[in-house]
């Protein structure tokens, strides 16, 4: 969570052009004009830009927001790409807007020798792969009783993804190191340029504490395929352990900065404020807290042996213990992590085998990481961010 | 590799009905009658049973054999399911032939208390996930100059897959333990029953050394989705580290046996014999030897910095070192493993960054595991099995 906002926000970009400059040559049209891919919740189809997704794995909230069904993440650690949720603040860039993917450019600023690299150049600099949990800040918003504005996600605005790209540390090295006096790493999407939107309203630009760059990558591949446009292709910033919004899509600039960005998506949106209050003085959606939830069974199971399974993750910290309750949290039993450990930023599958007689049970899971345990309740906040309370994520199942 | 065949093959199944018995009530028709999904090599389409695969990722050899393009495995460890090769000895079972997947049955024999479990029951017994390299015994056959009969695979009859299912050790425990006097674990596919094929010719039944059961699972999920019919759904035997053929599809029986199976697919097929010779006295395609190959670049790259990447695996042994040569094997440099380590049965991605001037280069990779290193040359054999020589897998690339 970010500290109280510095008063000198205006000089935030260390050695960089302003965000507005990126779109200076383009015309500005209202967001509503290009937001044409609206779909009614409950729609039977999928919008064209994600026609390749599996409709039955997704719950449609709008034309730019689709949640994975709770069981659709599977039990094989990595979420199948056709099942992964979509949450785009802006319309996804089209192939025509992107053009030749190998020529896609990203500016690196706030370094000793600022440079611009094409995707082709990045691919020649270095390559690694990381598995991370990608989770929308508002995942779990649907559980908040005050009905915050925004998609009513329950569990499915989260996935475990393999990303391949160039380490930021390699990029920084090629630019002579980080400039002095910088405190943040600020990533800028450039989709607003191609779509001609007002950069003040439409620029997705996010600042994170500088340390977030250490394990971060510039990704061009996701689960073994070229990064789809719908997920921010051809190039996306992946700072592992930080909420989805910080994984900036259609990346056009990465800058080490002295101040946080002043665009709407940093300054006012994604702030965790008390209900009825807002402002940049409240913490930003940065590191994800420890979380877990059961993915099977979801409704019922046969009496006798029952295998309860789910996923658990620790944000930027390695997930430690996982416990399961079948009595609404009165008692907890240790569950077992199973399957490959893909590193601290991935989620782990857990399994708890028990024996249940006929009846109704409240089943819940509770994970801990870095000394912190999931709380029972959500932390009430205006926009319904960061929900990791175990109680709302519990399930009432029928054993028959 | 299996030892010389025992002379008393007739009494091979410890406490089990014969394979022929499984199909006793079904009519027997020639294989050619049901093998109707033939496709010409170079076909633009895909047969119906794998219409969901990505055509451009695959090289079609026949209606039941499709290879992944060398670069189509991606750089994110797990191979995308739509890119994974198909090698079916028998026509894949249809949904109609399978019926209710939860009622699919598997007999467990050669145990103290033989039992039959449904898929629903297995799911209630236990669950784990393993990542393994799935590789056809004949992968690399296309490099053999004597043109062995069979699909002319080069590198693409291999994939790294996540499997989810019930551990065999859990199944064995539920059956009171392994029967005494058993030496093998014998897995039987039952697709020939539904398709009415001659069980003597069409039963895919494979025996492995008993120790192969320890990390093996009965899998119902693959890369996060219910195991597709084309890959042996609803239930497949996954003995990690053993060649593809041993990963028996449409599994109907698993038996601990005193002898190896006597069906064609065990007795005469998949034997590594000298050119011009055949017979069950030769080793069977069991444990996979250490292997690696480069997946990028495949043809050319720009002069200057070049990132060479690929995959390396050790069969049943953890892959140790990986080296890359850019001069046809005269000199070797250590490459770096990158990305998550999914366990010893998975492959690892490797990366070697170098600087190359314009010209033509022969690039090769050489892995070692458990003290064994890839040989330079293939081991010549009649059917072109088990090729792990680095020389044939090297690439001539043009640096421009």
XYZ file of N, CA and C in Angstrom, chain A residues 19 43 45 64 99 111 192 207 274 282 304 338 369 384:
42
model
N 3.140 12.363 -19.782
C 2.249 11.386 -20.402
C 1.447 12.036 -21.521
N -25.093 -12.438 -21.403
C -25.024 -12.613 -22.860
C -24.519 -14.008 -23.210
N -22.995 -14.734 -26.076
C -21.803 -14.670 -26.909
C -20.637 -14.029 -26.188
N -16.136 -5.570 -21.385
C -14.698 -5.531 -21.085
C -14.354 -6.227 -19.780
N -0.132 -2.920 -35.344
C 0.770 -3.036 -36.493
C 1.774 -4.161 -36.300
N 16.615 6.358 -16.154
C 17.831 5.542 -16.092
C 19.003 6.414 -16.541
N -4.267 4.503 -25.234
C -5.037 5.734 -25.436
C -4.547 6.507 -26.661
N 2.399 3.693 -10.762
C 3.690 3.759 -10.073
C 3.721 2.752 -8.940
N -11.939 4.679 3.177
C -13.153 4.277 3.915
C -14.403 4.556 3.075
N -5.142 8.098 0.410
C -5.358 6.719 0.857
C -4.435 5.758 0.102
N -19.301 -39.508 2.738
C -18.138 -40.399 2.767
C -16.885 -39.570 2.544
N -0.253 -29.531 -2.921
C 0.092 -30.599 -3.871
C 0.560 -29.960 -5.181
N 0.984 -16.233 5.051
C 2.215 -15.959 4.287
C 2.972 -14.853 4.990
N -14.398 -1.495 -2.581
C -14.384 -2.955 -2.463
C -13.114 -3.591 -2.979
